mmCIF file of C-alpha atoms in Angstrom:
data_model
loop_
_atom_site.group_PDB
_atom_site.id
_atom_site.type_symbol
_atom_site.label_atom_id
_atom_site.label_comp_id
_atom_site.label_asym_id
_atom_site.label_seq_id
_atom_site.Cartn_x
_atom_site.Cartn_y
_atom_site.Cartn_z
ATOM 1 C CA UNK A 560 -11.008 -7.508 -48.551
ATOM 2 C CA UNK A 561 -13.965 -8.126 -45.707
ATOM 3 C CA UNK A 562 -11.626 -10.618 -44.258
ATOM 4 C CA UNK A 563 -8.608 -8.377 -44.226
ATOM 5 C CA UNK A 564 -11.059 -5.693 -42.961
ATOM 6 C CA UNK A 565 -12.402 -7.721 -40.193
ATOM 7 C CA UNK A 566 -9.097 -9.035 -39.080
ATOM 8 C CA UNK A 567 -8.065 -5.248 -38.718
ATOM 9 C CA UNK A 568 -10.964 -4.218 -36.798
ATOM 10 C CA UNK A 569 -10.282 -7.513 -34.368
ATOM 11 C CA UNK A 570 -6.908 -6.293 -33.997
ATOM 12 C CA UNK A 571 -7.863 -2.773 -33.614
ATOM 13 C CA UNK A 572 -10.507 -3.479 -30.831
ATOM 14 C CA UNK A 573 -7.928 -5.832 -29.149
ATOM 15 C CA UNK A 574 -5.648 -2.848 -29.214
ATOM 16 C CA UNK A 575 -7.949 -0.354 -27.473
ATOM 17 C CA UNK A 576 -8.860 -3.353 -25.069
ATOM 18 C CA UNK A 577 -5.630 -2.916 -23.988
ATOM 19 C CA UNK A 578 -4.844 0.524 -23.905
ATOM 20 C CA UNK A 579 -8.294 1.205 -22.025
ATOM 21 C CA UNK A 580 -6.731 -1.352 -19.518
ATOM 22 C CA UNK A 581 -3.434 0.631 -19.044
ATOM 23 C CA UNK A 582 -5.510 3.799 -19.196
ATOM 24 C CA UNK A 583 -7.731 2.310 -15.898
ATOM 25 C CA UNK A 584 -4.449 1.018 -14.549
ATOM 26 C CA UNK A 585 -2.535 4.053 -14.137
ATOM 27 C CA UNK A 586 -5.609 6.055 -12.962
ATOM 28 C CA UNK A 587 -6.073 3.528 -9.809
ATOM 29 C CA UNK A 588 -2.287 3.927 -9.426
ATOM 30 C CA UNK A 589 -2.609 7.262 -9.283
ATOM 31 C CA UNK A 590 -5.881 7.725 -7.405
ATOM 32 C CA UNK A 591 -3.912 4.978 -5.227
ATOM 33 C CA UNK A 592 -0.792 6.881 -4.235
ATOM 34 C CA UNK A 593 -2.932 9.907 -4.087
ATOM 35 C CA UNK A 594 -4.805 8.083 -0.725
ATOM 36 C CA UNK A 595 -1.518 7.650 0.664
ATOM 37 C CA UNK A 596 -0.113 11.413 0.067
ATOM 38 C CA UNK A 597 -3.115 12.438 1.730
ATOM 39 C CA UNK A 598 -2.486 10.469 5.250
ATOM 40 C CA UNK A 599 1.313 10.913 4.763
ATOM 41 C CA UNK A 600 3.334 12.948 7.202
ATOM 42 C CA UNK A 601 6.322 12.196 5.278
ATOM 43 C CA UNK A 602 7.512 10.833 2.083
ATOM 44 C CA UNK A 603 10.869 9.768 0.892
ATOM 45 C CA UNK A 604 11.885 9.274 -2.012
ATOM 46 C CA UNK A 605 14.692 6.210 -3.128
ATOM 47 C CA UNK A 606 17.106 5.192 -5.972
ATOM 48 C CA UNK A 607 15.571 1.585 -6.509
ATOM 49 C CA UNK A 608 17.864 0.530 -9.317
ATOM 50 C CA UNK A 609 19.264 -2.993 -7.691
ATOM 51 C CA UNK A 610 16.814 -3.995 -5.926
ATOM 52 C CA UNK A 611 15.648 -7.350 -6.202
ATOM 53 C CA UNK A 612 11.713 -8.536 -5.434
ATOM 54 C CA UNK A 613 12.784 -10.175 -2.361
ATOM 55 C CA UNK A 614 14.772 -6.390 -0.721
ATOM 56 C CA UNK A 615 11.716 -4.910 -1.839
ATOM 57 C CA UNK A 616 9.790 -6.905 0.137
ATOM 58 C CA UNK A 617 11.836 -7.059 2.877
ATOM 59 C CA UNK A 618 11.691 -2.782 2.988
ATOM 60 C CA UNK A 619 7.845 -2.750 2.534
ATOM 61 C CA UNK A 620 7.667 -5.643 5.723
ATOM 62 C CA UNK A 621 10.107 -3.136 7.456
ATOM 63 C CA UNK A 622 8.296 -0.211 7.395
ATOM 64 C CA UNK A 623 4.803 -1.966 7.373
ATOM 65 C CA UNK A 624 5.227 -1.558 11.536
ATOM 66 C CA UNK A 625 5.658 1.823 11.567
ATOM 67 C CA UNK A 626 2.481 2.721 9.572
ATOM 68 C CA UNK A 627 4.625 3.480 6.483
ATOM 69 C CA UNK A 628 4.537 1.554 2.762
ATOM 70 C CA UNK A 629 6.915 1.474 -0.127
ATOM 71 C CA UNK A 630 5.593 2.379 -3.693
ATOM 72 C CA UNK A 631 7.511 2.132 -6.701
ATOM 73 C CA UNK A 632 5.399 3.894 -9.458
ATOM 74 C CA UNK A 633 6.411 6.451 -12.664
ATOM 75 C CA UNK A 634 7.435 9.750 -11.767
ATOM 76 C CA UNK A 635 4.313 11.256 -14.180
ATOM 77 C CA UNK A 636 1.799 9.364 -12.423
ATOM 78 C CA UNK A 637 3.366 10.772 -9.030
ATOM 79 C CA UNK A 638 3.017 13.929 -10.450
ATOM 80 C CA UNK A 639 -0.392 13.255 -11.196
ATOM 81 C CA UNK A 640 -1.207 12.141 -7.775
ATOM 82 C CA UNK A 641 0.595 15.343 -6.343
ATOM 83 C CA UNK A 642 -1.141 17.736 -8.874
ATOM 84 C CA UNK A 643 -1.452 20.739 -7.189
ATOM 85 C CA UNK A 644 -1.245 20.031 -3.641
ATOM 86 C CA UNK A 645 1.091 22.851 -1.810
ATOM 87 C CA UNK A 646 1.984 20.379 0.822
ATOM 88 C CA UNK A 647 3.571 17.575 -1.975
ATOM 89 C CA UNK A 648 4.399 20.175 -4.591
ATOM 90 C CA UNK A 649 8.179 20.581 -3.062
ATOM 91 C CA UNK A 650 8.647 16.733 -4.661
ATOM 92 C CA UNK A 651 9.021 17.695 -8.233
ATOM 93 C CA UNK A 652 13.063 18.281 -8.288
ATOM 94 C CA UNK A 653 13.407 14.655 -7.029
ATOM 95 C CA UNK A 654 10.660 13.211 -9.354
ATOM 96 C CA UNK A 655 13.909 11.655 -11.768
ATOM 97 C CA UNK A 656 15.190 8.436 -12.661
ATOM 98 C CA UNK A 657 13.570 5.334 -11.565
ATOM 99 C CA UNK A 658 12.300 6.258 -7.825
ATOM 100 C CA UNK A 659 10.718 4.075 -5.081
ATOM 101 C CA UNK A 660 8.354 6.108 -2.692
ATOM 102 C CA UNK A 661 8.318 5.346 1.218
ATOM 103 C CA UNK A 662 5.205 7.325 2.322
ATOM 104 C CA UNK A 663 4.892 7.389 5.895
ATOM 105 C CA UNK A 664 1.824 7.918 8.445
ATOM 106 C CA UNK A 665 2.748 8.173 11.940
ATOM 107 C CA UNK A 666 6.612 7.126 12.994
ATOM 108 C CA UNK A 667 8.386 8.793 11.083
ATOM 109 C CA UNK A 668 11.576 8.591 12.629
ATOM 110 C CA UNK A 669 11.354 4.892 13.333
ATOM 111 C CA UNK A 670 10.527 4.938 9.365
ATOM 112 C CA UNK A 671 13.088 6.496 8.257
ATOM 113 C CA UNK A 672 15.483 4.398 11.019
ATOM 114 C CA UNK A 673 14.195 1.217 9.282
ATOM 115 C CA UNK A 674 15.329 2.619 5.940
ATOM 116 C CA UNK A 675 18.610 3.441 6.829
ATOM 117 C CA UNK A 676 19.353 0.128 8.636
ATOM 118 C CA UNK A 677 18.172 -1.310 5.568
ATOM 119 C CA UNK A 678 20.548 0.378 3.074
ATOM 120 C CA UNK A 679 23.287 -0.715 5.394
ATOM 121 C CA UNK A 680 22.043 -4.172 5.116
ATOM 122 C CA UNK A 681 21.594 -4.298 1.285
ATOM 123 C CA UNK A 682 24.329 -1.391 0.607
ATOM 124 C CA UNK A 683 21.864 -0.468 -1.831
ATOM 125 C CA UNK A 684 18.827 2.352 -2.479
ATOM 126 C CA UNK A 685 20.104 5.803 -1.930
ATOM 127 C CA UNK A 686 17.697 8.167 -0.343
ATOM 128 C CA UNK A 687 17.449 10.986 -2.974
ATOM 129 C CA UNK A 688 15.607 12.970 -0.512
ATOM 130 C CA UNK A 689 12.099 13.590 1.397
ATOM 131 C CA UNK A 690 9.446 16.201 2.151
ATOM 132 C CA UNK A 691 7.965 16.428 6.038
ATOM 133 C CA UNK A 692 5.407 19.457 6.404
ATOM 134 C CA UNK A 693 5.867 20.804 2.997
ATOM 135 C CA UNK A 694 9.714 21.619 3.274
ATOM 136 C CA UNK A 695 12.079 19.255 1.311
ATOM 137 C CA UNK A 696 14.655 17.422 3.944
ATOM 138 C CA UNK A 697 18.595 17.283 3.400
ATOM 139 C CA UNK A 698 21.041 14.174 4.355
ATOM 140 C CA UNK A 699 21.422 15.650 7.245
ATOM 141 C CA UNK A 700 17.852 16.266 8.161
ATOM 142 C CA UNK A 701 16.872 12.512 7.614
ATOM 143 C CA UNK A 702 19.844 11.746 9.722
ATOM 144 C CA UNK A 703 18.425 14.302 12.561
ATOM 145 C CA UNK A 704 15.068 12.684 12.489
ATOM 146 C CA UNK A 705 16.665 9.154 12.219
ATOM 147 C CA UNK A 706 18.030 9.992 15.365
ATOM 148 C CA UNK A 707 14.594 11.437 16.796
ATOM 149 C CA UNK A 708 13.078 8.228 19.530
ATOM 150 C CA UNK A 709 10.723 5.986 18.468
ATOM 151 C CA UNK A 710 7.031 6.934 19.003
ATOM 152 C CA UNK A 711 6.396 4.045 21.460
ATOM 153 C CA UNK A 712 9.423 5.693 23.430
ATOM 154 C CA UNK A 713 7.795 8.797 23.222
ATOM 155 C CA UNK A 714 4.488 7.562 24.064
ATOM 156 C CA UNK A 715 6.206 5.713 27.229
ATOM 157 C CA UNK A 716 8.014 9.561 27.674
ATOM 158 C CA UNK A 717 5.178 11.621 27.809
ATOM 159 C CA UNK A 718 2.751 8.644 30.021
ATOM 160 C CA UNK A 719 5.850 8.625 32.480
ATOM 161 C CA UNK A 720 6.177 12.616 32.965
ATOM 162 C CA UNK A 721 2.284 12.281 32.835
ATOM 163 C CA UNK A 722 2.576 10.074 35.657
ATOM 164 C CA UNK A 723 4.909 11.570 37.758
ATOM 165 C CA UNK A 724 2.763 14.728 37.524
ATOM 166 C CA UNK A 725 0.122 12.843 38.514
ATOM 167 C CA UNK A 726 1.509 11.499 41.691
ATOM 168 C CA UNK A 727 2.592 15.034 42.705
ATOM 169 C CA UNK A 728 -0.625 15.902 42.190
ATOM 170 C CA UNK A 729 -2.569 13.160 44.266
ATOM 171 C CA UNK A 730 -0.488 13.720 47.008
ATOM 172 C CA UNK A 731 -0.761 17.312 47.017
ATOM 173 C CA UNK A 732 -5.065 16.752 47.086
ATOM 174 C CA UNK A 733 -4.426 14.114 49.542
ATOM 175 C CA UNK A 734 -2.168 16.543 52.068
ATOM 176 C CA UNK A 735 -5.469 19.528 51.433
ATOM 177 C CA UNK A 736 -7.549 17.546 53.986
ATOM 178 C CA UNK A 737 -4.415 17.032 56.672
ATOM 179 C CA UNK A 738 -3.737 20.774 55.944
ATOM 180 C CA UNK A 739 -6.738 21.270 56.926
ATOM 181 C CA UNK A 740 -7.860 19.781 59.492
ATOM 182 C CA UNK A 741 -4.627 21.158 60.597
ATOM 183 C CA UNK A 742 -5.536 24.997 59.913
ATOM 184 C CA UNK A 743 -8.766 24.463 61.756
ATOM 185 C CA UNK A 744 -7.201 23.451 64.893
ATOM 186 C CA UNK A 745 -5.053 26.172 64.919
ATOM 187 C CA UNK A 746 -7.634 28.593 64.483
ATOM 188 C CA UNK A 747 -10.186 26.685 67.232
ATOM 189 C CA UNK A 748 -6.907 27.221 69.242
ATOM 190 C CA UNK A 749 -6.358 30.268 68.826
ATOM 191 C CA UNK A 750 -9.865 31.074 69.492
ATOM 192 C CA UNK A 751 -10.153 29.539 72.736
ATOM 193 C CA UNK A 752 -6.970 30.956 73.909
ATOM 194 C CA UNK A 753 -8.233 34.589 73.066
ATOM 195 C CA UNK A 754 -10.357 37.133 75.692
ATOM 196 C CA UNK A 755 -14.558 37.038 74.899
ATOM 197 C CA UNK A 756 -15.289 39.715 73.391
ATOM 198 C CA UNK A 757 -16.234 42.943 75.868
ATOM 199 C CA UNK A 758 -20.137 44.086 75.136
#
């Protein structure tokens, strides 16, 4: 009886071993994706079913240069990580099935570029949908942004205008002291070519 006892309690402690494990698992999953919802600008969410290990990877070293990552995780424990944050919230109707999150920091468009070129590649992973600013983004939205330039060309935009505006401007300061100098002689001019004043 103490053996069958003790052989229970071994098997019981074993269990809980492992179930504290999973417990401490999905909590640094969730604390995890929770880190990355709060730097996200956007997330999408993908149909993963077909993927193998190596298109996963190849996604995740896709996006990797344009500061996004690729999580595949349980819809509860996304929930979890969402909780009650207004600005994730809008996820919930596309928490279903067996989902794959892309949760991006910075370029979003060349993020969401990446994914699309790699569902033509693979023919595979559907985007089911994604959330940018709190409002939850249609086909044609994604394609819209898709379509938005890169943030390097918009970096190399705005440092161009920048530029232009601030040639303008240096040769606008640099014309002050011509326009000067030009004002003054017209006035010493005009001046000298006037009748002294009668006392």
């Amino acid at each position: 009886v103490d053996l069958a006892f003790g052989a229970g309690c071994l098997l019981l402690s074993r269990h809980s071993r492992i179930m504290g494990r999973t417990l401490e698992s999905k909590q640094q999953v969730v604390a995890q994706l929770r880190q990355l919802l709060d730097q996200a600008d956007l997330a999408l969410v993908l149909d993963y079913k077909g993927l193998s290990v190596k298109e996963m990877g190849d996604l995740r070293s896709r996006l990797r240069e344009y500061s996004g990552t690729c999580k595949v995780a349980k819809n509860s424990l996304m929930r979890q990580a969402i909780g009650t944050d207004s600005a994730w919230t809008g996820l919930d109707p596309l928490l279903t099935g067996a989902n794959a999150f892309v949760l991006v920091k910075d370029d979003v468009g060349g993020a969401i570029k990446a994914v699309q070129a790699f569902q033509q590649e693979t023919k595979k992973s559907d985007i089911k949908g994604g959330l940018l600013e709190g409002r939850l983004l249609s086909e044609e939205d994604l394609k819209a942004v898709g379509k938005l330039p890169s943030r390097e060309v918009l970096i190399a935009q705005i440092a161009g205008a920048l530029n232009g505006v601030a040639t303008q401007l240096a040769m606008a300061i640099k014309e002050v002291p011509a326009g000067l100098a030009r004002a003054l002689q017209q006035h010493a001019d005009g001046e000298a070519l006037s009748p002294p004043p009668v006392d």
